[in-house]
Short mmCIF file of C-alpha atoms in Angstrom, two decimals:
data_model
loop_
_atom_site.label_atom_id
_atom_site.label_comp_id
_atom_site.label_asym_id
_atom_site.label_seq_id
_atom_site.Cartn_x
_atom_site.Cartn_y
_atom_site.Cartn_z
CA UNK O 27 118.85 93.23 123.81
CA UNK O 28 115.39 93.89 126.04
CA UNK O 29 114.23 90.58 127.14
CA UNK O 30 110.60 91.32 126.91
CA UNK O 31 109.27 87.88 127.69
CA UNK O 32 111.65 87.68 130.78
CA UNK O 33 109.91 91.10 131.52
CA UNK O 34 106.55 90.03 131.00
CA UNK O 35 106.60 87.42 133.73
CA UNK O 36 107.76 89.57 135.84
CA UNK O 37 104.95 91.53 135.70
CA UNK O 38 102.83 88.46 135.94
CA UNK O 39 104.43 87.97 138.96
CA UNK O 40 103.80 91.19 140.26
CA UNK O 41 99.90 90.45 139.31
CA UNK O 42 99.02 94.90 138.73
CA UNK O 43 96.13 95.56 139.44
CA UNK O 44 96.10 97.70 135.48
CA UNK O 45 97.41 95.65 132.70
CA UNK O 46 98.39 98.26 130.15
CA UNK O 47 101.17 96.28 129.02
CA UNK O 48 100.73 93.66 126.40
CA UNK O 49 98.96 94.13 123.18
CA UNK O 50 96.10 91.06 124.33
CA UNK O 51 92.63 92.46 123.63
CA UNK O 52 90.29 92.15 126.39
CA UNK O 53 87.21 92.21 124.43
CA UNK O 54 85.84 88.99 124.15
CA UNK O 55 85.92 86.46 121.23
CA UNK O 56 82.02 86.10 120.09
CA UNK O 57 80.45 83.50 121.54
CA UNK O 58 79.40 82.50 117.77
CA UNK O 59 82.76 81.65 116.96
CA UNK O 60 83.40 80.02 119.85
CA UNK O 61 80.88 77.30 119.12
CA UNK O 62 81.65 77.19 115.55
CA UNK O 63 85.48 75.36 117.00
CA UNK O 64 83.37 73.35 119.82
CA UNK O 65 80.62 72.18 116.82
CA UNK O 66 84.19 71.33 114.71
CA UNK O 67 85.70 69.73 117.35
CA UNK O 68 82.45 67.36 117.99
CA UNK O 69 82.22 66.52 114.20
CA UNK O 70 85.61 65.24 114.58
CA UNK O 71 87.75 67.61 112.46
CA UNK O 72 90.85 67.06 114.23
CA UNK O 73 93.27 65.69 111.62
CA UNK O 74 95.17 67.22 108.96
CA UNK O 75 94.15 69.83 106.55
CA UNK O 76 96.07 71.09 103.32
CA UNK O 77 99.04 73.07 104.20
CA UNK O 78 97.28 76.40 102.78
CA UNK O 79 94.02 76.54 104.36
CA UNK O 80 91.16 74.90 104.06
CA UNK O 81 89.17 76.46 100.56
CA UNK O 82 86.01 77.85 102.18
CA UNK O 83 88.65 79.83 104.25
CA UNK O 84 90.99 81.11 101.56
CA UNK O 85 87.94 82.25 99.26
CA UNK O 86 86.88 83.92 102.37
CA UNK O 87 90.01 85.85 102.76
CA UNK O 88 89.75 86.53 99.15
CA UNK O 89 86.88 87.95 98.65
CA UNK O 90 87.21 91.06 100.57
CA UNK O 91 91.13 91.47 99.98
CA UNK O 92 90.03 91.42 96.52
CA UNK O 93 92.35 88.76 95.21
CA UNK O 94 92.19 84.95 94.00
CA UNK O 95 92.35 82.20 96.46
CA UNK O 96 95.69 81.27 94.98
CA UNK O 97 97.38 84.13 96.20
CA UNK O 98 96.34 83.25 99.82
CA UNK O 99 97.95 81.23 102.35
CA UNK O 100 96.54 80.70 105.75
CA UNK O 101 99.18 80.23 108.84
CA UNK O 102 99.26 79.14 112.26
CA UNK O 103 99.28 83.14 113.33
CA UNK O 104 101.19 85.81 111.58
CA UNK O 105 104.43 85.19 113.24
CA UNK O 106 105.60 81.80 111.08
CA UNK O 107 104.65 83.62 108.13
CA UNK O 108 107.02 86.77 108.92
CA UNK O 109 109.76 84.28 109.33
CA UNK O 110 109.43 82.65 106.35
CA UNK O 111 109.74 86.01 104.81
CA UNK O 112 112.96 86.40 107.37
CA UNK O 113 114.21 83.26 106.48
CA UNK O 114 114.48 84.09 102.25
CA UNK O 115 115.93 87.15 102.85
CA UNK O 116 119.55 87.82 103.40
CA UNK O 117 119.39 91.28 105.23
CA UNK O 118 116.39 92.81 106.71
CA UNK O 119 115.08 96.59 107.22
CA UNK O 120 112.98 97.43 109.72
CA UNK O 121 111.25 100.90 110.17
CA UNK O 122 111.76 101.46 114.23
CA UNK O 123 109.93 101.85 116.60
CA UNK O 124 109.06 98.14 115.81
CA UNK O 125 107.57 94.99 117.01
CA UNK O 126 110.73 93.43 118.92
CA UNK O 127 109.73 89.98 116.53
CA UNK O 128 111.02 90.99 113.69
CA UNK O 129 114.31 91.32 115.23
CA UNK O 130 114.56 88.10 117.29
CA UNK O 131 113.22 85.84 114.42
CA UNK O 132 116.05 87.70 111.95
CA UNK O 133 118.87 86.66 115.10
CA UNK O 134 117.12 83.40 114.92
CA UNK O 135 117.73 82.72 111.33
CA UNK O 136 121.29 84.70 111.69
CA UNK O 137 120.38 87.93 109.86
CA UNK O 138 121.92 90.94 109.45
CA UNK O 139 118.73 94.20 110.41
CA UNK O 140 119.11 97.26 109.13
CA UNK O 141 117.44 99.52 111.43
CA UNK O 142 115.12 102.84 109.67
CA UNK O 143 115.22 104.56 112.58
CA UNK O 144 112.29 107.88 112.96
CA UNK O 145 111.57 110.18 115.70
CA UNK O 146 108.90 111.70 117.64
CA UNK O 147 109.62 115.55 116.13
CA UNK O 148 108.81 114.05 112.67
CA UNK O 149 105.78 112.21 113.77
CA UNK O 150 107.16 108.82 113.63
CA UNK O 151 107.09 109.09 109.62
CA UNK O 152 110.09 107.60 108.07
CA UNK O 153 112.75 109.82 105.76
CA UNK O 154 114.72 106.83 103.79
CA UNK O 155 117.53 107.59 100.95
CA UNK O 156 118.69 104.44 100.47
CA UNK O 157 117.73 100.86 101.79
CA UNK O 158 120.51 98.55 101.52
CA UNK O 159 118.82 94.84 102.42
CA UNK O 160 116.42 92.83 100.28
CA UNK O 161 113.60 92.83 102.50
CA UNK O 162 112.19 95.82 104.04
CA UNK O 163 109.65 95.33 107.18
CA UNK O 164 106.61 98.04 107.65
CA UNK O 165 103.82 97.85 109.71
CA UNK O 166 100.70 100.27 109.55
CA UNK O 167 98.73 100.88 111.73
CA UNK O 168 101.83 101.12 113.72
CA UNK O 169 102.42 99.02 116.75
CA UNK O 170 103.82 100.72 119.21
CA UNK O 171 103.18 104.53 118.33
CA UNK O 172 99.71 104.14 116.28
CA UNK O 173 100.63 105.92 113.25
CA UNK O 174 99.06 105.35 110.35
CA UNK O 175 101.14 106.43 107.28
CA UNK O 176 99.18 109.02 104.64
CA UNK O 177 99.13 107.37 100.96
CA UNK O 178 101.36 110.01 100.34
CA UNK O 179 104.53 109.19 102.95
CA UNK O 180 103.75 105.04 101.64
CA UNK O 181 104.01 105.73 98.38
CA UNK O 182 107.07 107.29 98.96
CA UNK O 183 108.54 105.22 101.13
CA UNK O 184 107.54 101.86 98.69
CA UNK O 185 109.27 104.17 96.32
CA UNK O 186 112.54 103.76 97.83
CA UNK O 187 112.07 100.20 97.83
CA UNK O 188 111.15 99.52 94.23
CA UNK O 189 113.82 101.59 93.42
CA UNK O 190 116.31 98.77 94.72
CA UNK O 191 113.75 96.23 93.49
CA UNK O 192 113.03 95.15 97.03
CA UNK O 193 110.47 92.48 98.72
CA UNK O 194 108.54 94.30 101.08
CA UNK O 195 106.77 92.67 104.23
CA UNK O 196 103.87 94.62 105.16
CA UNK O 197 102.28 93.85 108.64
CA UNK O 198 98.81 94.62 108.60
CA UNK O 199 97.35 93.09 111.73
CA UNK O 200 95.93 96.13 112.95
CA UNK O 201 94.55 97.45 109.50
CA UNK O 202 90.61 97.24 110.34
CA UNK O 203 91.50 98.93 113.67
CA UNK O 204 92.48 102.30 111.81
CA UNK O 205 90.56 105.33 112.60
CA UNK O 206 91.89 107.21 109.70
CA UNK O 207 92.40 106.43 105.83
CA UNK O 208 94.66 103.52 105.47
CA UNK O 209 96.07 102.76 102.44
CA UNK O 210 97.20 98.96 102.05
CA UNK O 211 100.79 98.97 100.59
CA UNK O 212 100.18 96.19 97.76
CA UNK O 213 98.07 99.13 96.17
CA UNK O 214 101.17 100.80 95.33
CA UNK O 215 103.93 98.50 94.47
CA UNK O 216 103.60 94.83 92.95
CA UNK O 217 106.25 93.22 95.39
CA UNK O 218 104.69 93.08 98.24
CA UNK O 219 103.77 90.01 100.49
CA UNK O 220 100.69 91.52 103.73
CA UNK O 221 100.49 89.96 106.62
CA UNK O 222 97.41 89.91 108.52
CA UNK O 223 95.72 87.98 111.67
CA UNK O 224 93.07 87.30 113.15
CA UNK O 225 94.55 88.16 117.16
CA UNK O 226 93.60 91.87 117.14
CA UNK O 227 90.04 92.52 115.43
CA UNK O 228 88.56 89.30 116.33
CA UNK O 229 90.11 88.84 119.80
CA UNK O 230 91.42 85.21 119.05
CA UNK O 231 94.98 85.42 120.20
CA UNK O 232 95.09 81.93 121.44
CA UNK O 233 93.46 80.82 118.06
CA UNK O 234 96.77 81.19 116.40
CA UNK O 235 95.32 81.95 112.85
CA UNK O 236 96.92 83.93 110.44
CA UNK O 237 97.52 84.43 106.67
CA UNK O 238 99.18 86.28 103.91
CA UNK O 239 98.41 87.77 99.98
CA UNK O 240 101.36 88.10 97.57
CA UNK O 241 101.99 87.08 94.09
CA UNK O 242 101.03 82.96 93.30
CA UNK O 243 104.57 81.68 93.23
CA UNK O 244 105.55 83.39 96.45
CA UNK O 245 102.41 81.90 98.14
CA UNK O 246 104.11 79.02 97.04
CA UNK O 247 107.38 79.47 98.72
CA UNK O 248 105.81 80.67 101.90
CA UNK O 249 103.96 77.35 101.72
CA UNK O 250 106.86 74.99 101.25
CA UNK O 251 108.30 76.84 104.45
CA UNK O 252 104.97 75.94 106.32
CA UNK O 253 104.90 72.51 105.33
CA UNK O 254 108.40 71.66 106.60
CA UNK O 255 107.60 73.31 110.16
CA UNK O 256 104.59 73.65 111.70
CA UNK O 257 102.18 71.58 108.83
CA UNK O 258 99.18 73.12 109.07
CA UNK O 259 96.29 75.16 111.41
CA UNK O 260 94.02 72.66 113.21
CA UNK O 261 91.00 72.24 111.11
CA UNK O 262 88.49 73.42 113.82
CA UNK O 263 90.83 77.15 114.48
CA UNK O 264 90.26 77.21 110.63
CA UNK O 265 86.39 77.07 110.73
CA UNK O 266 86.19 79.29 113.63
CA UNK O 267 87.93 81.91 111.27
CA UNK O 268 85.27 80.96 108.43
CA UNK O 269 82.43 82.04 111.18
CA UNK O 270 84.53 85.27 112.35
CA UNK O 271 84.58 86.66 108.92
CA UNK O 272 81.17 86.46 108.34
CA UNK O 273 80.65 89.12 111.49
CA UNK O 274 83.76 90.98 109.89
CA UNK O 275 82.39 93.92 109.26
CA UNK O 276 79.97 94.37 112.08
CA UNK O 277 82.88 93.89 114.58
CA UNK O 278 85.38 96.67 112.56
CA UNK O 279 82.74 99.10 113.31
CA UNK O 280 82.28 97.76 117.12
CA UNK O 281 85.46 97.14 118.03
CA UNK O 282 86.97 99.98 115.99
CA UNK O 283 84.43 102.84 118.06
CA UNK O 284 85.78 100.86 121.54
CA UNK O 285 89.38 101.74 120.80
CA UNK O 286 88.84 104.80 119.21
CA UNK O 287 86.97 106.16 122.29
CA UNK O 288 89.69 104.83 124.46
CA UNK O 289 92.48 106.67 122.23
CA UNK O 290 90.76 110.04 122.69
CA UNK O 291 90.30 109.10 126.10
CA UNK O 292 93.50 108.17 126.87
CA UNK O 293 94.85 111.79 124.66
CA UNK O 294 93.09 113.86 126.71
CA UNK O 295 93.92 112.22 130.08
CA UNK O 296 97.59 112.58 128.74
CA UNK O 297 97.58 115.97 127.28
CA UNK O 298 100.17 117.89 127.48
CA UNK O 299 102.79 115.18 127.22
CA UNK O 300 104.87 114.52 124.79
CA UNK O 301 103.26 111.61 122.05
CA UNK O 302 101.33 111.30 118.68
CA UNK O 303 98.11 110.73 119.50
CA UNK O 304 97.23 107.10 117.38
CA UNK O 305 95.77 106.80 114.64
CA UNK O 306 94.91 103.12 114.44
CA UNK O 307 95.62 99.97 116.49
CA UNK O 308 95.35 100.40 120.54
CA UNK O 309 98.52 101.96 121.69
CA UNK O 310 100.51 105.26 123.05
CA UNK O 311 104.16 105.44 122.58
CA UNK O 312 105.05 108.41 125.08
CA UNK O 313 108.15 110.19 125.57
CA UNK O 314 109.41 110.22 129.57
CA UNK O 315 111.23 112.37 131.52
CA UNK O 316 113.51 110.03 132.69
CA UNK O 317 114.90 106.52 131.53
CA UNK O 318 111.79 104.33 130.53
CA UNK O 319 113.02 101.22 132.07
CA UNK O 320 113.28 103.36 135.71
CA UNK O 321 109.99 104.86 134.65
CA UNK O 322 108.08 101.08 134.10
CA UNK O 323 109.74 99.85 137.08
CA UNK O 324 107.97 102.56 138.94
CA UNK O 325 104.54 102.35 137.58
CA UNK O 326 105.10 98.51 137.95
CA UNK O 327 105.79 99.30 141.87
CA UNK O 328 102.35 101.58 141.82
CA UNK O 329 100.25 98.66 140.11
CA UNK O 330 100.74 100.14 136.25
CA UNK O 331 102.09 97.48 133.44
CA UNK O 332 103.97 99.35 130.69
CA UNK O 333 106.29 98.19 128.40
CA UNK O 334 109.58 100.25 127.98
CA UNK O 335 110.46 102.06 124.87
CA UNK O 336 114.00 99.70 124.60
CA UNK O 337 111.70 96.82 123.82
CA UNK O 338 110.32 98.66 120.59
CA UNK O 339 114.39 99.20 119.79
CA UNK O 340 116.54 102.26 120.54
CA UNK O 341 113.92 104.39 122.43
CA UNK O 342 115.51 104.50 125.92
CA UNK O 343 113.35 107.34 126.60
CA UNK O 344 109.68 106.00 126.12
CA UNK O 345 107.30 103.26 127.28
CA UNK O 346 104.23 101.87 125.09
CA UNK O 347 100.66 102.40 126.71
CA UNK O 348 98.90 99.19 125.82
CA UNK O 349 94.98 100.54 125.75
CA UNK O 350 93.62 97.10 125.30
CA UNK O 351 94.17 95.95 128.97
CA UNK O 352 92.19 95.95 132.34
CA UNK O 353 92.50 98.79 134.69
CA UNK O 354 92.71 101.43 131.84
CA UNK O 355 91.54 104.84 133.37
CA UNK O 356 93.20 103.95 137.01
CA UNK O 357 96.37 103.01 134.63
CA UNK O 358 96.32 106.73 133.02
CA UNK O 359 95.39 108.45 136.29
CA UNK O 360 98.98 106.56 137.89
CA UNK O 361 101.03 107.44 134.59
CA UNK O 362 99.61 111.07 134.85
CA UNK O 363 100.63 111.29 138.46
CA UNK O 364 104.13 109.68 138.12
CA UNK O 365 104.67 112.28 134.63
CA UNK O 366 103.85 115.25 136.97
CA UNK O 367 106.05 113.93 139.60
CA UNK O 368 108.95 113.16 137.47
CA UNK O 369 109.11 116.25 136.22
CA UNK O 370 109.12 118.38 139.40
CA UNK O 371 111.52 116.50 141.09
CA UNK O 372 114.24 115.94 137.84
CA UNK O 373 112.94 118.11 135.58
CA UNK O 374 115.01 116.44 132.39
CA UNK O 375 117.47 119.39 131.10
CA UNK O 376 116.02 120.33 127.33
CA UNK O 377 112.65 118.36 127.56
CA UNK O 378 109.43 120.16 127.01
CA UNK O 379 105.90 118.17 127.34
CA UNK O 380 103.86 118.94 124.48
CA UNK O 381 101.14 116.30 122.99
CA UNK O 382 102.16 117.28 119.63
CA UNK O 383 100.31 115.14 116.57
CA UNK O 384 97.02 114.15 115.17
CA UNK O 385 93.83 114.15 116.96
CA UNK O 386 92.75 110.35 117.24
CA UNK O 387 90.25 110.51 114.41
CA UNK O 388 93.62 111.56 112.04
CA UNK O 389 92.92 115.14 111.30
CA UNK O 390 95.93 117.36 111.24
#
């Protein structure tokens, strides 16, 4: 399996000059929230707080998820609370391309993945007959291609689960970040447990604040998992998320118009390769001419961090274009070259460059 940690100090290493690797925003956290953890920190909130979230928090959350408080739980950052989802389950489906994750914490607590495995030709949408695990994994907006799945292709893909009677994870990180309709998957089927952060929107990576919605007793469970590992989110983190949801929604129309111009950006300095152009979240998943590993290595070599498509799972062929980095439009301009280059010197027998997909604002 792709190390990608192992490969992301080597590119730290390597210091590129454009960082279009890792999905860290590089728009800065608000200076408000900032000094709503320092004003925390200096009325000594620094102990323990109850393993859910604090209340003003979880009604918060609430409130514009449209649920009761009892059906939140607030996390140390999404990742514990996929793997207490992992952890209950005793095989996992994925829908690939995929956050690399969900795989490593299913090896971690010795779980068998099913892999849902879709293409570029059909747009990265999944076609599932039958799902043979107890917990199937989406995530919409997509990370890495940027898809954003039509109410339609959910419903029918939630349909296939519920059919089996089967949990489904949704990861919704990305969800405000979606510059076409996005339908959240707990509007169609009852037996789901979202997933949702506060990394991408708000910028606070190093926060570590997540939480999830489900049904009261699940909360429950997810809770018990949190309270026998990592406790609890530091009091001040938690307040700092209070103050970044009050500038919720004039930061989804901010930062959602700074990522949406750099996906159209990024299409058109790109077109006539072969990718969907996104739909949501801050990334390209584009098809190479030539192994993707060989392909990052040599934009790595010309100052351009990509990830390769084998960290996303069996996409040998592909890297991910992280637009959230430094060094963006030199980054394209070196990708661009390389694309051109690749292709007149071992032209790849049977592969055609053709930006085939949506337009960045989702129209077909």
């Amino acid at each position: 399996m792709f190390n990608v940690y192992e490969f992301f100090n080597r590119i730290n290493e390597v210091k590129p000059e454009s960082r279009l690797d890792a999905g860290q925003p590089d728009i800065p956290v608000r200076r408000e929230i900032i000094e709503e953890a320092v004003e925390s920190l200096r009325r000594g909130e620094t102990g323990y707080t109850s393993t859910g979230g604090i209340r003003e928090l979880r009604e918060r959350i609430a409130e514009f998820e449209g649920v009761s408080t009892d059906e939140v739980i607030v996390a140390p950052g999404a990742k514990i609370l996929i793997a207490a989802e992992i952890a209950s389950a005793k095989k996992v489906a994925v829908v690939s391309p995929h956050w690399n994750a969900y795989s490593l914490i299913a090896q971690q607590f010795g779980r068998e993945v099913e892999v849902i495995k879709t293409t570029l030709e059909e747009r990265w949408t999944p076609g599932v007959g039958e799902i043979k695990a107890d917990l199937l994994i989406i995530n919409y907006p997509n990370n890495p291609t940027g898809r954003v799945l039509s109410g339609k292709e959910l419903r029918e893909l939630l349909g296939v689960a519920e059919e089996s009677g089967i949990k489904v994870l949704s990861d919704e990180v990305y969800a405000e970040l979606s510059f076409t309709r996005f339908t959240p998957a707990r509007e169609l089927y009852e037996n789901v447990v979202t997933v949702k952060g506060f990394s991408k929107l708000y910028s606070m990576t190093g926060f570590r604040l997540g939480y999830a919605i489900g049904e009261r007793n699940e909360i429950r469970r997810i809770q018990r998992f949190i309270e026998s590992t990592v406790t609890c989110v530091p009091p001040f983190v938690q307040r700092a998320g209070v103050k970044a949801l009050e500038l919720r929604d004039e930061l989804i129309k901010e930062v959602r118009r700074v990522y949406l111009e750099r996906a159209m950006m990024a299409s058109k300095m790109l077109r006539g390769f072969d990718f969907v152009e996104p739909e949501g979240a801050f990334y390209i998943f584009l098809r190479t001419p030539q192994d993707g590993m060989t392909f990052a290595e040599r934009l790595l070599s010309r100052g351009v961090a990509v990830f390769p498509g084998v960290a996303f799972g069996d996409y040998p062929n592909f890297i991910r274009i992280s637009l959230s980095g430094k060094g963006l439009e030199r980054g394209l301009r070196v990708i661009r070259e390389e694309l051109e280059c690749a292709l007149e010197s071992r032209a790849t027998e049977g592969w055609e460059g053709s930006s085939r997909g949506v337009s960045a604002e989702g129209s077909r």
